[in-house]
PDB file of C-alpha atoms in Angstrom:
ATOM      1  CA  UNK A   1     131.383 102.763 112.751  1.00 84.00           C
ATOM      2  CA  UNK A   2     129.490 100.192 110.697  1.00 87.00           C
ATOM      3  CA  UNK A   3     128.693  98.192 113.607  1.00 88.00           C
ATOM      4  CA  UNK A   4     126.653 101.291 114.807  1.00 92.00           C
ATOM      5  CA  UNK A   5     123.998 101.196 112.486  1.00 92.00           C
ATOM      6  CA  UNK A   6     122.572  98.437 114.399  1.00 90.00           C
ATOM      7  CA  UNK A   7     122.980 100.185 117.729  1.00 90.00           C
ATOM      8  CA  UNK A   8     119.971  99.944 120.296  1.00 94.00           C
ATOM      9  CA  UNK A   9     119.698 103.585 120.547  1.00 95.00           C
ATOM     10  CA  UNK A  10     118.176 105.819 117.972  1.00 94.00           C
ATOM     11  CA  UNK A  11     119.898 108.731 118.600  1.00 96.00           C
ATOM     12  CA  UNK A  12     123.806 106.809 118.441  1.00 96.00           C
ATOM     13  CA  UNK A  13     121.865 105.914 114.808  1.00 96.00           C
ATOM     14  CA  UNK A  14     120.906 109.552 113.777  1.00 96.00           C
ATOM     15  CA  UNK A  15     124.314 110.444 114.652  1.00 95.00           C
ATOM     16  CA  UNK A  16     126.001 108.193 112.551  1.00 95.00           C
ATOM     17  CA  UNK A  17     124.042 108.840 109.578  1.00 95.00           C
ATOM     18  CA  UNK A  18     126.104 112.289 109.058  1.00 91.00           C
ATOM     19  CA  UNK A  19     129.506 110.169 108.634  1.00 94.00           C
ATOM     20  CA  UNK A  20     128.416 107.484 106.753  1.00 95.00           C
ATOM     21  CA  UNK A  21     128.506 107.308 102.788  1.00 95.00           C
ATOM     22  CA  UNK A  22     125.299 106.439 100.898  1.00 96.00           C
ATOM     23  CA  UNK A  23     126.241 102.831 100.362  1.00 95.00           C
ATOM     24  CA  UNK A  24     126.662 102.348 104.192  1.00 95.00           C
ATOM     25  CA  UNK A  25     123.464 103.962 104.739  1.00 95.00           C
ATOM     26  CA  UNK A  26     121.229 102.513 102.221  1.00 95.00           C
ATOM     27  CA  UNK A  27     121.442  98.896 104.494  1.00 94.00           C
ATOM     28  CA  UNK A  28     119.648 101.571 107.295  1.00 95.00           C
ATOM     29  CA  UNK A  29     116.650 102.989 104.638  1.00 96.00           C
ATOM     30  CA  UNK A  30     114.419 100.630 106.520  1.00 95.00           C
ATOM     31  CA  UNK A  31     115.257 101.521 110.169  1.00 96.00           C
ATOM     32  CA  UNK A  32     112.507 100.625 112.529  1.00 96.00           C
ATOM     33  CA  UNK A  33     112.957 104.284 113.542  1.00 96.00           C
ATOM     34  CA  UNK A  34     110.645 106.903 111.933  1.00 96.00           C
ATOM     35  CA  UNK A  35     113.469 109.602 112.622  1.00 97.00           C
ATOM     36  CA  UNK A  36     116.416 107.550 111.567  1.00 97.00           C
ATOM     37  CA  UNK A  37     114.773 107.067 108.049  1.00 98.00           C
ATOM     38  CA  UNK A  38     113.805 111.239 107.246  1.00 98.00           C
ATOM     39  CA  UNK A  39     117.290 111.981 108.621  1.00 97.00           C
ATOM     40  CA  UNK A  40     118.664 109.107 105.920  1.00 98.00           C
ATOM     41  CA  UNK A  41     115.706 110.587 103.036  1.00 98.00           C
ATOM     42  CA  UNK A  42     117.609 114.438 103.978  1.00 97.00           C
ATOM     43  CA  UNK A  43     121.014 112.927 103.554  1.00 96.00           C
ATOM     44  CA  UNK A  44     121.262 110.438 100.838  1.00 97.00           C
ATOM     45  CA  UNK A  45     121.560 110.930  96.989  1.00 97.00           C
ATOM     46  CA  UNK A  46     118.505 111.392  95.302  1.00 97.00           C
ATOM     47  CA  UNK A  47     119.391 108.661  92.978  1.00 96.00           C
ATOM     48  CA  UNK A  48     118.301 106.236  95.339  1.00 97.00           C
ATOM     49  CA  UNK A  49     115.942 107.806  97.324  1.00 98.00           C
ATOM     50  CA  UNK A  50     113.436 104.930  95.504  1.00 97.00           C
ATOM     51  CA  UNK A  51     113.556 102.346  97.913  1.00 95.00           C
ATOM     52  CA  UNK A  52     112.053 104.952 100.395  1.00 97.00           C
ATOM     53  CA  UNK A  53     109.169 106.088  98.131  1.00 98.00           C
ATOM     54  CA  UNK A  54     106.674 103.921  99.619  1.00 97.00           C
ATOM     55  CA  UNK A  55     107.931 104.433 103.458  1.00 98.00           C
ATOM     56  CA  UNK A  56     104.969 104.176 106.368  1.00 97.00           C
ATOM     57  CA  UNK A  57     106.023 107.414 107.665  1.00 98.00           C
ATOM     58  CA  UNK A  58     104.291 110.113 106.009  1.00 98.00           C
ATOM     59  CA  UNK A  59     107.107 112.867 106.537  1.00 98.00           C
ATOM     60  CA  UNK A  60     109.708 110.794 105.297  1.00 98.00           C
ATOM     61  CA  UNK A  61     107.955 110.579 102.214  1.00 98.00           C
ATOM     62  CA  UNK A  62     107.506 114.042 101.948  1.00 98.00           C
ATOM     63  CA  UNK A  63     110.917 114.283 101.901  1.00 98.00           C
ATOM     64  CA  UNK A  64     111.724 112.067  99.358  1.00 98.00           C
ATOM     65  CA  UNK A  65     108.956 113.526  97.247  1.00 98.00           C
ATOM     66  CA  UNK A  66     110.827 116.922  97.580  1.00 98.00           C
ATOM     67  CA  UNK A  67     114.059 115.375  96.507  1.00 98.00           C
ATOM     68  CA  UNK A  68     113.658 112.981  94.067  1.00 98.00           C
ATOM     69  CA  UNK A  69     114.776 113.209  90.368  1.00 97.00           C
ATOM     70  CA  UNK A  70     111.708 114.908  88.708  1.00 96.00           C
ATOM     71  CA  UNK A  71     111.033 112.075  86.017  1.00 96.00           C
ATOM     72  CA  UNK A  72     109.972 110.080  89.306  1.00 97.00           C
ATOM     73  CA  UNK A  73     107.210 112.417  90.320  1.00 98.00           C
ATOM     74  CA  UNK A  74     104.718 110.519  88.437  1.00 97.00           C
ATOM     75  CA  UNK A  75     105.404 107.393  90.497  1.00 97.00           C
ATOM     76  CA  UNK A  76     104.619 109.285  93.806  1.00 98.00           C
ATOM     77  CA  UNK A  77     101.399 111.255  92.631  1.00 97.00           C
ATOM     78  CA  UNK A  78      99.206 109.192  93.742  1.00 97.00           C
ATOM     79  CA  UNK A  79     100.558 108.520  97.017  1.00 98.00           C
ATOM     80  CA  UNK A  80      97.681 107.895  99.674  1.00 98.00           C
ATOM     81  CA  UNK A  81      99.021 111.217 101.755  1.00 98.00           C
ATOM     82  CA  UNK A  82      97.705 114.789 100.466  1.00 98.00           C
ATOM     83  CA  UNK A  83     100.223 116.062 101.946  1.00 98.00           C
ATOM     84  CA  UNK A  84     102.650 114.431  99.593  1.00 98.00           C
ATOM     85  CA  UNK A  85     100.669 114.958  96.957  1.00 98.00           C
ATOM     86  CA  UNK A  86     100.839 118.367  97.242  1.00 98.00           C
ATOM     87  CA  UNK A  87     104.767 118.073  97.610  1.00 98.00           C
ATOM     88  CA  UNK A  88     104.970 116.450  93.786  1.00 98.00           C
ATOM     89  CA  UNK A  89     102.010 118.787  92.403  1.00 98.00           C
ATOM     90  CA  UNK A  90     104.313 121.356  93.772  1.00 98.00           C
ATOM     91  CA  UNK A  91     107.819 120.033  91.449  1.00 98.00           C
ATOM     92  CA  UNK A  92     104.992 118.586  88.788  1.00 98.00           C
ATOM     93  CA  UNK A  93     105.884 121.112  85.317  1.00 96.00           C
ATOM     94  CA  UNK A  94     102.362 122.587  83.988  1.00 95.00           C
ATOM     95  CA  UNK A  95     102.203 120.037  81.041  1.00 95.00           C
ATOM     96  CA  UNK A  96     101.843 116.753  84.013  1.00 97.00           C
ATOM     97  CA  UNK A  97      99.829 118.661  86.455  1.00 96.00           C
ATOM     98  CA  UNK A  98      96.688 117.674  84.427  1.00 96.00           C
ATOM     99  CA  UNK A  99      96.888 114.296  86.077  1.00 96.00           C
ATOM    100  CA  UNK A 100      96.527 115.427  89.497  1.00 97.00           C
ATOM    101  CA  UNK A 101      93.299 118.021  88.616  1.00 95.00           C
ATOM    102  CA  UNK A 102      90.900 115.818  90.123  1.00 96.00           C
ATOM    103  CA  UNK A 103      92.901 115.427  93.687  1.00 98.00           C
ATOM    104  CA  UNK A 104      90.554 114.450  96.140  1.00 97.00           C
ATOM    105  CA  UNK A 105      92.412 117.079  98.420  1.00 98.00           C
ATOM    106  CA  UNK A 106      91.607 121.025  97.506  1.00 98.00           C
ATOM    107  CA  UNK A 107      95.105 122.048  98.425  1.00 98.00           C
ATOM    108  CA  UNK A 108      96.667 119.805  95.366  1.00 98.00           C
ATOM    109  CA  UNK A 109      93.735 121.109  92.955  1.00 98.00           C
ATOM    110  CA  UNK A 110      94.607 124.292  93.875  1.00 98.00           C
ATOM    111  CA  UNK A 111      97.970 124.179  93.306  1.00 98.00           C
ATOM    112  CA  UNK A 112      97.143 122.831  89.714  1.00 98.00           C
ATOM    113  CA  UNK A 113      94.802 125.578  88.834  1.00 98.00           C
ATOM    114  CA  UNK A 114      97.452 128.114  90.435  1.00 97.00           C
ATOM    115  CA  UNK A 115     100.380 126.660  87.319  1.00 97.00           C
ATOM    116  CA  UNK A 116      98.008 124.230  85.272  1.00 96.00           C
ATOM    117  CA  UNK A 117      98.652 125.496  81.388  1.00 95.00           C
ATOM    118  CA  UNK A 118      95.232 127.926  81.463  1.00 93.00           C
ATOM    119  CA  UNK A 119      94.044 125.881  77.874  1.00 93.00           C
ATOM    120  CA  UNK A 120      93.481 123.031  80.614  1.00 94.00           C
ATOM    121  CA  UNK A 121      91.991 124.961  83.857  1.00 95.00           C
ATOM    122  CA  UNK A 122      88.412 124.858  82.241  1.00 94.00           C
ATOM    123  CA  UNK A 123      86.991 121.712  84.387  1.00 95.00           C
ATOM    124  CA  UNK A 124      88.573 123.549  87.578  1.00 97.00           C
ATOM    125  CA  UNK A 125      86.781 126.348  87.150  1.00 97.00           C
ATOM    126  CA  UNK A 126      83.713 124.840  88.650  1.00 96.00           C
ATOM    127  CA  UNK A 127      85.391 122.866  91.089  1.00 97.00           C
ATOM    128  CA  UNK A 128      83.839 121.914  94.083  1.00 96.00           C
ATOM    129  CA  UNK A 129      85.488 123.757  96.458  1.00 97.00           C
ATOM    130  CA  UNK A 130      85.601 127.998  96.736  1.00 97.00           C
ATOM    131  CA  UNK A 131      89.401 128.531  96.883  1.00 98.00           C
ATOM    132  CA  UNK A 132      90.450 126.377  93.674  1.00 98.00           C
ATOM    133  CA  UNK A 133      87.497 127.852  91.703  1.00 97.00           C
ATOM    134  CA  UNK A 134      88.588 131.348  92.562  1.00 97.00           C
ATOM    135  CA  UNK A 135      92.238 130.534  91.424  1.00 97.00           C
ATOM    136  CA  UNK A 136      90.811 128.619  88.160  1.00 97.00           C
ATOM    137  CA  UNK A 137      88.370 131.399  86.947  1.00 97.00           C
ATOM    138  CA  UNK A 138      90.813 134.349  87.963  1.00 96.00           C
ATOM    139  CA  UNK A 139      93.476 132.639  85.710  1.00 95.00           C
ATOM    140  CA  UNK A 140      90.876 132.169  83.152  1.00 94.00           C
ATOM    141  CA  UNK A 141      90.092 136.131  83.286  1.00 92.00           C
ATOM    142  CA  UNK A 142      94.101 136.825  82.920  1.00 85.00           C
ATOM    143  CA  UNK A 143      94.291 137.556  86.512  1.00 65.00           C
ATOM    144  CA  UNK A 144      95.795 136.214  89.581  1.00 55.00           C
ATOM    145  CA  UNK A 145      94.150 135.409  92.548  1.00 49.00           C
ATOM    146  CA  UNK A 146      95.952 136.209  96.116  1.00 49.00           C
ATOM    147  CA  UNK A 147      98.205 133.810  98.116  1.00 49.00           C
ATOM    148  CA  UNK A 148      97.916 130.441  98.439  1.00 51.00           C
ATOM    149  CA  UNK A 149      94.915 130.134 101.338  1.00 54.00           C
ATOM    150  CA  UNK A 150      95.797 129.159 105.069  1.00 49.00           C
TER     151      UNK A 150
END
């Protein structure tokens, strides 16, 4: 089986990932195969999902952001996807979300004004874009503003 991990065909490689145990896998973390890697990121124990933090593929990090132990969020909050992002804003608890209200992506500031602690949302209240200002300022008022926009 271990001799597979090296196979020329990526899908022989995806299957094998389902048998193997994390230590076997951890050798594959830096498959030349996009696919190989999120299946790997879904499958292997959080605990060392680390070495895959800084992957080049964009969904595999999302992954990993959505799986990691929480007192690693911090290392993957300024990742240079907002997409990310948005995944560890999402796990961030209100008291770290503070660190993330000046996202250059509206979708991350809006999901800190949506759960920032409200003694914090001032700044966000005149943010520069519509949706995260109505979230701030109807938090502010002891309201809540509608679902997350499309």
């Amino acid at each position: 089986m271990l001799r597979l991990r090296n196979d020329v065909h990526r899908e022989v490689r995806i299957r094998i990932v389902s048998v193997l145990d994390d230590a076997e896998l951890m050798p594959m973390m830096n498959d030349p195969d996009y696919y190989v890697r999120l299946v790997i990121a879904r499958r292997i124990a959080p605990s060392l999902l680390a070495a895959m933090m800084g992957d080049s593929e964009v969904e595999v990090r999302r992954v990993v952001a959505r799986r990691i132990p929480s007192d690693w969020l911090l290392r993957m909050a300024s990742d240079r996807d907002a997409l990310v992002r948005l995944e560890i804003a999402q796990r961030l608890t209100p008291e770290l979300l503070p660190r993330l209200r000046y996202d250059p992506d509206w979708r991350v500031r809006y999901e800190v004004a949506s759960r920032i602690a409200v003694g914090e949302i001032a700044e966000l209240t005149e943010d520069g874009d519509g949706f995260v200002q109505e979230m701030a300022r109807s938090r502010v008022t002891g309201g809540r503003s509608g679902e997350y926009p499309a």
